[in-house]
PDB file of C-alpha atoms and ligand atoms in Angstrom:
ATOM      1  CA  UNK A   1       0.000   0.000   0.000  1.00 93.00           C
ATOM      2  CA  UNK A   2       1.424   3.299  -1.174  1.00 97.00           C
ATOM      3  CA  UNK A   3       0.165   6.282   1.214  1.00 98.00           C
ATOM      4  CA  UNK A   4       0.655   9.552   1.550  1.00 98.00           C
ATOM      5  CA  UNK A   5      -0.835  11.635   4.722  1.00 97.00           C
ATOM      6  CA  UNK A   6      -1.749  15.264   4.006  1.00 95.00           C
ATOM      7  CA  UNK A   7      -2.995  17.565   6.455  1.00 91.00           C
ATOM      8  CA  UNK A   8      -1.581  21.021   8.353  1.00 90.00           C
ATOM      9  CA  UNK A   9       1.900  21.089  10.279  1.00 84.00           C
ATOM     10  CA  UNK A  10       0.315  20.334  13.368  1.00 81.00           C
ATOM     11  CA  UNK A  11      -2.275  18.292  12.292  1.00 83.00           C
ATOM     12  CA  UNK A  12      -1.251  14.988  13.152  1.00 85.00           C
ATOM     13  CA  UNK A  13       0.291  13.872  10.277  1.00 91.00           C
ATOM     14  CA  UNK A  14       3.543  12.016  12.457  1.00 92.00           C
ATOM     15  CA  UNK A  15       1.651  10.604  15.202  1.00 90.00           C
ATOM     16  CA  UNK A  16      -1.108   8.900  12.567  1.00 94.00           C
ATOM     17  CA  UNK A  17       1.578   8.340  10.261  1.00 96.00           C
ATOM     18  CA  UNK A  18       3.547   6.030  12.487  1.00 94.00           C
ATOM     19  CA  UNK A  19       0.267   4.029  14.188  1.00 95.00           C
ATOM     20  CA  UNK A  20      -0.289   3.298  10.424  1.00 97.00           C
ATOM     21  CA  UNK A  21       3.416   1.994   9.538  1.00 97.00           C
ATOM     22  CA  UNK A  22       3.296   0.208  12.881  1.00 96.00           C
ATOM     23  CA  UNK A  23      -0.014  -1.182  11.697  1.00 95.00           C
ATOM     24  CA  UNK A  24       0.575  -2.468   8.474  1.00 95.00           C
ATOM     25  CA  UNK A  25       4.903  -2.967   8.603  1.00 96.00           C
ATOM     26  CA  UNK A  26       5.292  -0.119   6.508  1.00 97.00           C
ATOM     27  CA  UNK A  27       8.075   2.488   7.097  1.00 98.00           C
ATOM     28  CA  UNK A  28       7.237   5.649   7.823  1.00 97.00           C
ATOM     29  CA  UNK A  29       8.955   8.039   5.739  1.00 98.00           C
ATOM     30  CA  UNK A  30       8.714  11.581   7.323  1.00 96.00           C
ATOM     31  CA  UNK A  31      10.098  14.261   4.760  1.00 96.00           C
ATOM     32  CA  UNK A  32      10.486  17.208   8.148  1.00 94.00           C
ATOM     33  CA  UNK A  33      12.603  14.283   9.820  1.00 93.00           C
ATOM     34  CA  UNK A  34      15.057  13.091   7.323  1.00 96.00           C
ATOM     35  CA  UNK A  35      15.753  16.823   6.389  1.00 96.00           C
ATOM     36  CA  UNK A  36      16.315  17.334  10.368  1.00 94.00           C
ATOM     37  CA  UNK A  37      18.650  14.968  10.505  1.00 93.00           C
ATOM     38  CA  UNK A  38      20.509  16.278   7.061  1.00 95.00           C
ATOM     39  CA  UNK A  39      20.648  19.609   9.210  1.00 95.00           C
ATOM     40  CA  UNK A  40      21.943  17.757  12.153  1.00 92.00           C
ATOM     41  CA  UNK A  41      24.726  16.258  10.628  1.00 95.00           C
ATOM     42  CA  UNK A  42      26.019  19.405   8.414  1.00 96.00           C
ATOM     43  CA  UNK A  43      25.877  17.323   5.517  1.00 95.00           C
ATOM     44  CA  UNK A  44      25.713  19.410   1.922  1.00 95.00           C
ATOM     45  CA  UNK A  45      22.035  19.149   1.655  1.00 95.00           C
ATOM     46  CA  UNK A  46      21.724  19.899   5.065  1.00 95.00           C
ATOM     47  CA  UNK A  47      23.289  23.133   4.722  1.00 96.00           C
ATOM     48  CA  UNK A  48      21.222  23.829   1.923  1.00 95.00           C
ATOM     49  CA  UNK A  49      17.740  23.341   3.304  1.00 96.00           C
ATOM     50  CA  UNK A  50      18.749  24.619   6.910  1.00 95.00           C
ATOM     51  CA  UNK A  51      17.740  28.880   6.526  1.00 93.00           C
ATOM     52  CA  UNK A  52      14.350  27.536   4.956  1.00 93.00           C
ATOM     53  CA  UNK A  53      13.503  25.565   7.728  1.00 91.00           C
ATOM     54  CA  UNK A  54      14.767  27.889  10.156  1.00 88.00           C
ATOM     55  CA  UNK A  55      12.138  30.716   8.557  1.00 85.00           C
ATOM     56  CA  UNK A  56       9.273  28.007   7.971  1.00 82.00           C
ATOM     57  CA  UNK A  57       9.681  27.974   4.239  1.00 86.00           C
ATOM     58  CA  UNK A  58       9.987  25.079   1.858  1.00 90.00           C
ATOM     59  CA  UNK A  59      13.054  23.770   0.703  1.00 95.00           C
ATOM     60  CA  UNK A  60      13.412  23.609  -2.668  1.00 96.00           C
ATOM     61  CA  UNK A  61      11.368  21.412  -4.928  1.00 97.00           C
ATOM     62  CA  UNK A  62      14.619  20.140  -6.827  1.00 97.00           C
ATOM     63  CA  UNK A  63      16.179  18.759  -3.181  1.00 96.00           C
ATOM     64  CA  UNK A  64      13.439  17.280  -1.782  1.00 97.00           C
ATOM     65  CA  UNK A  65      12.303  15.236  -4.994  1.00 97.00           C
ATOM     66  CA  UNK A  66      15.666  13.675  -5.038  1.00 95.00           C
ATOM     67  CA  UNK A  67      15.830  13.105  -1.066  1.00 96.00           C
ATOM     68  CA  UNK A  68      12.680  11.004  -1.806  1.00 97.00           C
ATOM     69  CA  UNK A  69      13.019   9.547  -4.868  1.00 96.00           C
ATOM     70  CA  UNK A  70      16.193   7.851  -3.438  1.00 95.00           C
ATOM     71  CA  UNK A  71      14.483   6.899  -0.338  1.00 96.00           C
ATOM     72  CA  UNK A  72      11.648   5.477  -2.205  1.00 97.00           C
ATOM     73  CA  UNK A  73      14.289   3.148  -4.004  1.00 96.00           C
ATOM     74  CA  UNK A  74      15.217   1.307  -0.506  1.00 96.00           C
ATOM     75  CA  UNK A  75      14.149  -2.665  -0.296  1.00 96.00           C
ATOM     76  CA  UNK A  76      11.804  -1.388   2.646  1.00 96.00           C
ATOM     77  CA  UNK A  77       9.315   0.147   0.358  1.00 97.00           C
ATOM     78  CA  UNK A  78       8.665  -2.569  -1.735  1.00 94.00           C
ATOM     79  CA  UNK A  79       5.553  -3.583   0.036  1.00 92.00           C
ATOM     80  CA  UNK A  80       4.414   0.140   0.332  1.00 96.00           C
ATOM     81  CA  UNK A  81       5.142   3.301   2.627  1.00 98.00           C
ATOM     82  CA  UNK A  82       3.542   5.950   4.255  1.00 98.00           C
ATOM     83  CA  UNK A  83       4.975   9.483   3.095  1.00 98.00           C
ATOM     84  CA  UNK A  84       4.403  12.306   5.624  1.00 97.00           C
ATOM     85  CA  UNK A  85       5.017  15.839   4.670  1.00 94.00           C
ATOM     86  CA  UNK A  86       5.867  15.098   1.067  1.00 96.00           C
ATOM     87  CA  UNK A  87       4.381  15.865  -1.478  1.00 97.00           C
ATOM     88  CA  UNK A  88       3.924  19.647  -0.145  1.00 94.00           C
ATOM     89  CA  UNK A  89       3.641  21.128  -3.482  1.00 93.00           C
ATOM     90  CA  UNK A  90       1.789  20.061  -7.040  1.00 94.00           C
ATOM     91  CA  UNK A  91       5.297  20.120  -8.308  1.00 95.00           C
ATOM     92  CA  UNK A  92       6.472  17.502  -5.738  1.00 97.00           C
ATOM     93  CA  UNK A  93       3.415  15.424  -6.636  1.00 97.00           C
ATOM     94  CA  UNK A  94       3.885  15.816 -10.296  1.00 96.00           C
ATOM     95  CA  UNK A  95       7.678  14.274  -9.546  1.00 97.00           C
ATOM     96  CA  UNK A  96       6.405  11.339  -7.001  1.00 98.00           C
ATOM     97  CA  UNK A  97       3.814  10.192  -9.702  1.00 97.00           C
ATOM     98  CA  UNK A  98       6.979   9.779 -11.960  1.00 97.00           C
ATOM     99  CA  UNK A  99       8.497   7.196  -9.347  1.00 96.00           C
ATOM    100  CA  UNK A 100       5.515   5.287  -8.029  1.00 96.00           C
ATOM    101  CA  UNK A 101       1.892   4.631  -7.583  1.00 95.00           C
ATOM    102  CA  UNK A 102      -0.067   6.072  -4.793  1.00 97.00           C
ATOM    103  CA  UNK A 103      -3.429   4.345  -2.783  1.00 96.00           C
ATOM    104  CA  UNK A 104      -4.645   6.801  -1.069  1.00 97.00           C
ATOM    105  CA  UNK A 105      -4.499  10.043   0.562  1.00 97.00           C
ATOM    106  CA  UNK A 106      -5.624  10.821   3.760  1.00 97.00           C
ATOM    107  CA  UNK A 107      -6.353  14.564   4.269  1.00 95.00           C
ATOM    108  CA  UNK A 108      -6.143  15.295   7.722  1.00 93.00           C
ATOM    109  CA  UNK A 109      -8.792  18.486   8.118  1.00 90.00           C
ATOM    110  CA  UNK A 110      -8.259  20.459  11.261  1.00 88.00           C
ATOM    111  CA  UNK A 111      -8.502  23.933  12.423  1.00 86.00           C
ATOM    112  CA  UNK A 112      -5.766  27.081  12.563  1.00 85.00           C
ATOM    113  CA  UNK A 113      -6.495  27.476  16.531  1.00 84.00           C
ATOM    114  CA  UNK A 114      -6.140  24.101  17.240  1.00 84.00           C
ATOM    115  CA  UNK A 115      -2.549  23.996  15.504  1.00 87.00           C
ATOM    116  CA  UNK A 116      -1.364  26.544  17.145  1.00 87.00           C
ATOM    117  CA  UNK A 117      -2.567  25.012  20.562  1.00 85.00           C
ATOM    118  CA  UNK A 118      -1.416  21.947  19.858  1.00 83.00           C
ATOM    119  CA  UNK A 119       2.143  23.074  18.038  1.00 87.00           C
ATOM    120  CA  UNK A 120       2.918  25.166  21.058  1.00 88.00           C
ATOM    121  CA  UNK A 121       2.312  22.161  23.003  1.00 92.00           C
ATOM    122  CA  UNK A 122       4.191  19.496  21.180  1.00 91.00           C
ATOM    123  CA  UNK A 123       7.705  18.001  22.483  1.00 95.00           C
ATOM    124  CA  UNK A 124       9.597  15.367  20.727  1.00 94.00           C
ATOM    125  CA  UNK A 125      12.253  13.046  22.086  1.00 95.00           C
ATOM    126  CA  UNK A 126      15.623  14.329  20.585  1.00 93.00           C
ATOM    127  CA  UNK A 127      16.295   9.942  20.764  1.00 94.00           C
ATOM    128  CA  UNK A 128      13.589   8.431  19.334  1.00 93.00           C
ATOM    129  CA  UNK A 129      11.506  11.026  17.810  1.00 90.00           C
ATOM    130  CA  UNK A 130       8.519  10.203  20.183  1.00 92.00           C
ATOM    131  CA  UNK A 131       6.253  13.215  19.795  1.00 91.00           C
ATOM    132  CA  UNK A 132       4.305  14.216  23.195  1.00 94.00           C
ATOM    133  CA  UNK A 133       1.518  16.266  23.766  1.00 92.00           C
ATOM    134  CA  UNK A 134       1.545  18.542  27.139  1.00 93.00           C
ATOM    135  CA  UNK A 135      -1.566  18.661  27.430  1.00 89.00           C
ATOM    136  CA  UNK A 136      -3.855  15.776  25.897  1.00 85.00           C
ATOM    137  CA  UNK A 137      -0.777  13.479  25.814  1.00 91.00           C
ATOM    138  CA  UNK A 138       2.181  14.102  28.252  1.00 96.00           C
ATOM    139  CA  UNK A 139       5.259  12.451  29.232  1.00 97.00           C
ATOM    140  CA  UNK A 140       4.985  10.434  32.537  1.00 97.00           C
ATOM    141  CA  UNK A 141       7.603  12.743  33.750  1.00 97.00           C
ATOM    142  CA  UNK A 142       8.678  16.039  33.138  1.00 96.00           C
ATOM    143  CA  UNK A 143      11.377  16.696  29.906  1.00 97.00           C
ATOM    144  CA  UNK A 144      12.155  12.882  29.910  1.00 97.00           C
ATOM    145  CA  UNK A 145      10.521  10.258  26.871  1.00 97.00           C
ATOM    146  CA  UNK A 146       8.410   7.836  28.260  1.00 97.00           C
ATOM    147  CA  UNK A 147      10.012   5.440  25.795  1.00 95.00           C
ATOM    148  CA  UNK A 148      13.662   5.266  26.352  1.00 97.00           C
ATOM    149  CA  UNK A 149      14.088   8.057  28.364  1.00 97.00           C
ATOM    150  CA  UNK A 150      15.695  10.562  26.282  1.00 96.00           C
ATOM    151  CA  UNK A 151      15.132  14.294  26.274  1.00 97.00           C
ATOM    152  CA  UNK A 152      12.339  16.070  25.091  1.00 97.00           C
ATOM    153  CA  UNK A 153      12.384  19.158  23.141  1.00 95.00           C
ATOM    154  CA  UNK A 154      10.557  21.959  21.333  1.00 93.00           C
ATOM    155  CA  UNK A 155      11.726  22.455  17.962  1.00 89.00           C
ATOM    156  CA  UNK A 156      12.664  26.394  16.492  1.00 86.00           C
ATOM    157  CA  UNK A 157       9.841  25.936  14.164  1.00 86.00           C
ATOM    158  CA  UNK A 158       6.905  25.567  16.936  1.00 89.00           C
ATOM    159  CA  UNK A 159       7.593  28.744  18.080  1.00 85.00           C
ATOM    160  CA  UNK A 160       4.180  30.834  17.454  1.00 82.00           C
ATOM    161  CA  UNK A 161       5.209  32.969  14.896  1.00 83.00           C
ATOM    162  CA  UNK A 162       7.049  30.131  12.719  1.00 86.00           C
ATOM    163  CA  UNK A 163       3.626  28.661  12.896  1.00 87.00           C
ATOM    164  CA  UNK A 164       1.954  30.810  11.625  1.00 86.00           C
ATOM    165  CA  UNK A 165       4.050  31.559   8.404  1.00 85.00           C
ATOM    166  CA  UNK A 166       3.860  27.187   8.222  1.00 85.00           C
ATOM    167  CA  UNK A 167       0.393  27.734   8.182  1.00 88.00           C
ATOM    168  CA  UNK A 168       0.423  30.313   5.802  1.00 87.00           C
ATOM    169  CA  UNK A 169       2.729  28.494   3.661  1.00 83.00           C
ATOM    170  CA  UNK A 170       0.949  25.141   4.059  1.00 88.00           C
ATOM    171  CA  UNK A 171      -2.646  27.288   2.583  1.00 86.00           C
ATOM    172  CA  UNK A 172      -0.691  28.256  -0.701  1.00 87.00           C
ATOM    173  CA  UNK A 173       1.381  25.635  -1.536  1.00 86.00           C
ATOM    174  CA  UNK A 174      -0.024  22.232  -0.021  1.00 82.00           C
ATOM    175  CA  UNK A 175      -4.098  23.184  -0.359  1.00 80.00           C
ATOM    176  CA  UNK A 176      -3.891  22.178  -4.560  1.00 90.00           C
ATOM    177  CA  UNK A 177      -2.550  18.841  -3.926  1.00 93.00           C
ATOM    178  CA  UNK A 178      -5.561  18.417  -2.624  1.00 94.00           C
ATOM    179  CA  UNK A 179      -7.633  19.477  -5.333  1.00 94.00           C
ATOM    180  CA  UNK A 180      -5.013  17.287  -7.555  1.00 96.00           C
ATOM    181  CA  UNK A 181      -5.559  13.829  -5.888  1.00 97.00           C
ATOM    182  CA  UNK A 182      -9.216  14.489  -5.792  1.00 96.00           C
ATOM    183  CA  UNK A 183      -9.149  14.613  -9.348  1.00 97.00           C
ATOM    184  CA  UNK A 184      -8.313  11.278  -9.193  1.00 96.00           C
ATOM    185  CA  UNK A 185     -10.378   9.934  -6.657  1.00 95.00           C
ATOM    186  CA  UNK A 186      -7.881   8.946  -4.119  1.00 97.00           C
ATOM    187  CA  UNK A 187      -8.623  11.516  -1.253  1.00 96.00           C
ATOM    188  CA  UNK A 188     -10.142  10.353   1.799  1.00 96.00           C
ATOM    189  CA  UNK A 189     -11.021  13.442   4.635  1.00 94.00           C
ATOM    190  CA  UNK A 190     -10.523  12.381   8.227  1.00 93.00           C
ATOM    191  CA  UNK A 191     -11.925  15.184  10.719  1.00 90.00           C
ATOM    192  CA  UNK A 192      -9.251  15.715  13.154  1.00 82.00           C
ATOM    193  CA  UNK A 193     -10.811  17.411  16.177  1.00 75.00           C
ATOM    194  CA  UNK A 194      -9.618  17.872  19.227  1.00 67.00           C
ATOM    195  CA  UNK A 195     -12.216  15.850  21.047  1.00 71.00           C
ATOM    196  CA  UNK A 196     -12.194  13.017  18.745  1.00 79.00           C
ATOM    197  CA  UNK A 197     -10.147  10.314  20.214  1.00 84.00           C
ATOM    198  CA  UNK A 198      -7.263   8.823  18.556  1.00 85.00           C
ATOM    199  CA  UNK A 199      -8.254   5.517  18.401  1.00 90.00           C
ATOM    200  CA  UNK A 200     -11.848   6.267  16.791  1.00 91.00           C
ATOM    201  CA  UNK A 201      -9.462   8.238  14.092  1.00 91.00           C
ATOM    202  CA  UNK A 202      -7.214   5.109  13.404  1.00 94.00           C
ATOM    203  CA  UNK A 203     -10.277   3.123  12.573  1.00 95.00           C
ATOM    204  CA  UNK A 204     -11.716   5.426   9.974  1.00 95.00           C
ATOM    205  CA  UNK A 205      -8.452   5.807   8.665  1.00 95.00           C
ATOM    206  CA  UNK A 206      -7.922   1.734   8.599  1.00 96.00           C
ATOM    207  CA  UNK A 207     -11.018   1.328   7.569  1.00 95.00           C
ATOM    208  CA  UNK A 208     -10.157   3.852   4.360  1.00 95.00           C
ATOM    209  CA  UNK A 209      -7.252   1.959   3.683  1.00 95.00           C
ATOM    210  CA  UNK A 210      -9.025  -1.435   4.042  1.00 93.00           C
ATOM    211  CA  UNK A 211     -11.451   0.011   0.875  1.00 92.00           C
ATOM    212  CA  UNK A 212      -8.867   1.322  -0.804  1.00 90.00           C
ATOM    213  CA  UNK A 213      -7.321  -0.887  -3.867  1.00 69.00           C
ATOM    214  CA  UNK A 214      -3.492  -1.247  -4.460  1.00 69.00           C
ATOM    215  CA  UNK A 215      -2.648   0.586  -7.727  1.00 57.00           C
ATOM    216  CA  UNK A 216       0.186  -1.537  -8.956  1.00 46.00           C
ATOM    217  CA  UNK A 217       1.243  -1.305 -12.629  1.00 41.00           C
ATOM    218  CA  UNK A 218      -1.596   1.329 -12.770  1.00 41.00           C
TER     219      UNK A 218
HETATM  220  P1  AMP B 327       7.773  19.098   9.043  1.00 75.21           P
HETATM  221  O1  AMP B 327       8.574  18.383  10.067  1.00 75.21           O
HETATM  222  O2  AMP B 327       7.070  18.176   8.107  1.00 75.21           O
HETATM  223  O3  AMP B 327       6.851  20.134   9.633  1.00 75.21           O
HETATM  224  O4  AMP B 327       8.835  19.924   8.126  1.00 75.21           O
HETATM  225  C1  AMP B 327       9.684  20.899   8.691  1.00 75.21           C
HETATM  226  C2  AMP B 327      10.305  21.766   7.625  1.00 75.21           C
HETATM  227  O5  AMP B 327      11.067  20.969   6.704  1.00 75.21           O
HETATM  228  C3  AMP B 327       9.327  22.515   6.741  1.00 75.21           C
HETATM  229  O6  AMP B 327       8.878  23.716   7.354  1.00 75.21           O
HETATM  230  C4  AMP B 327      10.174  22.767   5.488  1.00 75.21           C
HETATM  231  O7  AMP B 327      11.116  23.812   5.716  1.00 75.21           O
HETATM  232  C5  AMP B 327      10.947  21.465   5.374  1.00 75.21           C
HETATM  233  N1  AMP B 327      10.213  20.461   4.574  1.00 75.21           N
HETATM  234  C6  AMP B 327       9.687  19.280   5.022  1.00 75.21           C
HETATM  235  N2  AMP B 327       9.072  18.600   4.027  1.00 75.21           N
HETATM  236  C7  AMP B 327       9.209  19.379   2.914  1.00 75.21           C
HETATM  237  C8  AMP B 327       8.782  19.250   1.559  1.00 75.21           C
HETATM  238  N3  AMP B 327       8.058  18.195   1.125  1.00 75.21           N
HETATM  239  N4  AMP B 327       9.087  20.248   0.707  1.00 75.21           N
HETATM  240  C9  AMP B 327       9.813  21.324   1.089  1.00 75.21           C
HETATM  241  N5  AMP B 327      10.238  21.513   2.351  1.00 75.21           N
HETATM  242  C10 AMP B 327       9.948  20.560   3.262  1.00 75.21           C
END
């Protein structure tokens, strides 16, 4: 099953994203992450991208089509994927659809003051990338990953006013990829309220992946 999660920065799409590749033993490939680690290890690309992730701009269309067509190419996604954060622009989808098929897309719909919240919020493991929630889900103890105990963190780019230009960015660039996959039928809309619980959102989404059909050699 080829997937691809679209929604808001701060909509979800890592948390859902990695249920699903737990799920169905399909990595989770998470465009932000592998660039964040690029950046981490002042590698050539990762000087590249670094000032327009620092601002809350997207990198490039040119770098990140390669990043993922050469992930894409690893043994592991033979059986299928989940990409998170990528495709971001129609340009990006226009190059994926040149390297594989895609299932489905789930749309993650959710609302600007609820991002915010819930950005503001967030803390991930610096680790294992385990992504906590203050409020709706926190650690067990303060600044320490429930999972192996690293440190938690708030990135640069959940600060309020990165946010908002994310936001801003996400509106132009990301909103006709939408209107692109609908086109051809593969769009499914999860409602991603605040209220809703998680696991009542995993089933609609497994249930949307259960209907959809693989696309091979399409
Ligand atoms: P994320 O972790 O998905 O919120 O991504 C963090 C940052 O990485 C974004 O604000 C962009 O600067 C960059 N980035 C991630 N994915 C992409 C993409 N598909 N295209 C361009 N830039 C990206």
């Amino acid at each position: 099953m080829n997937l691809i999660m679209l929604g808001p920065p701060g909509g979800g799409k890592g948390t859902y994203s990695s249920r699903i590749s737990e799920n169905y033993g399909i990595p989770h490939i998470a465009m932000g992450d592998i660039l964040r680690r690029e950046v981490n290890e002042g590698s050539d690309l990762g000087k590249k991208v670094e000032e327009y992730m620092e601002k809350g701009e997207l990198a490039p269309d040119e770098l990140v089509n390669e990043v993922a067509k050469k992930r894409l190419s690893e043994p592991d996604c033979e059986a299928g994927f989940i990409l998170d954060g990528y495709p971001r622009t129609l340009t990006q989808a226009k190059a994926l659809d040149k390297v594989t098929d895609t299932d489905l897309v789930i749309n993650l719909e959710i609302s600007e003051e609820v991002i915010i919240e819930r950005l503001a919020n967030r803390r991930i493991c610096k680790e294992c990338g385990a992504i906590y929630n203050l409020k709706s889900m926190p650690p067990e103890e303060e600044g320490v990953c429930d999972e192996c105990g690293g440190e938690l963190y708030q990135r640069e780019d959940d600060k309020p006013k990165v946010i908002r230009k994310r936001l801003g960015e996400y509106r132009k660039q990301s909103e006709p990829l939408i209107d692109y996959y609908r086109e051809k039928n593969l769009v499914e809309d999860i409602v991603a309220q605040e209220e809703r619980p998680i696991e009542e959102m995993m089933e609609e989404i497994y249930a949307a992946i259960k209907k959809a059909k693989p696309n091979k050699g399409s």
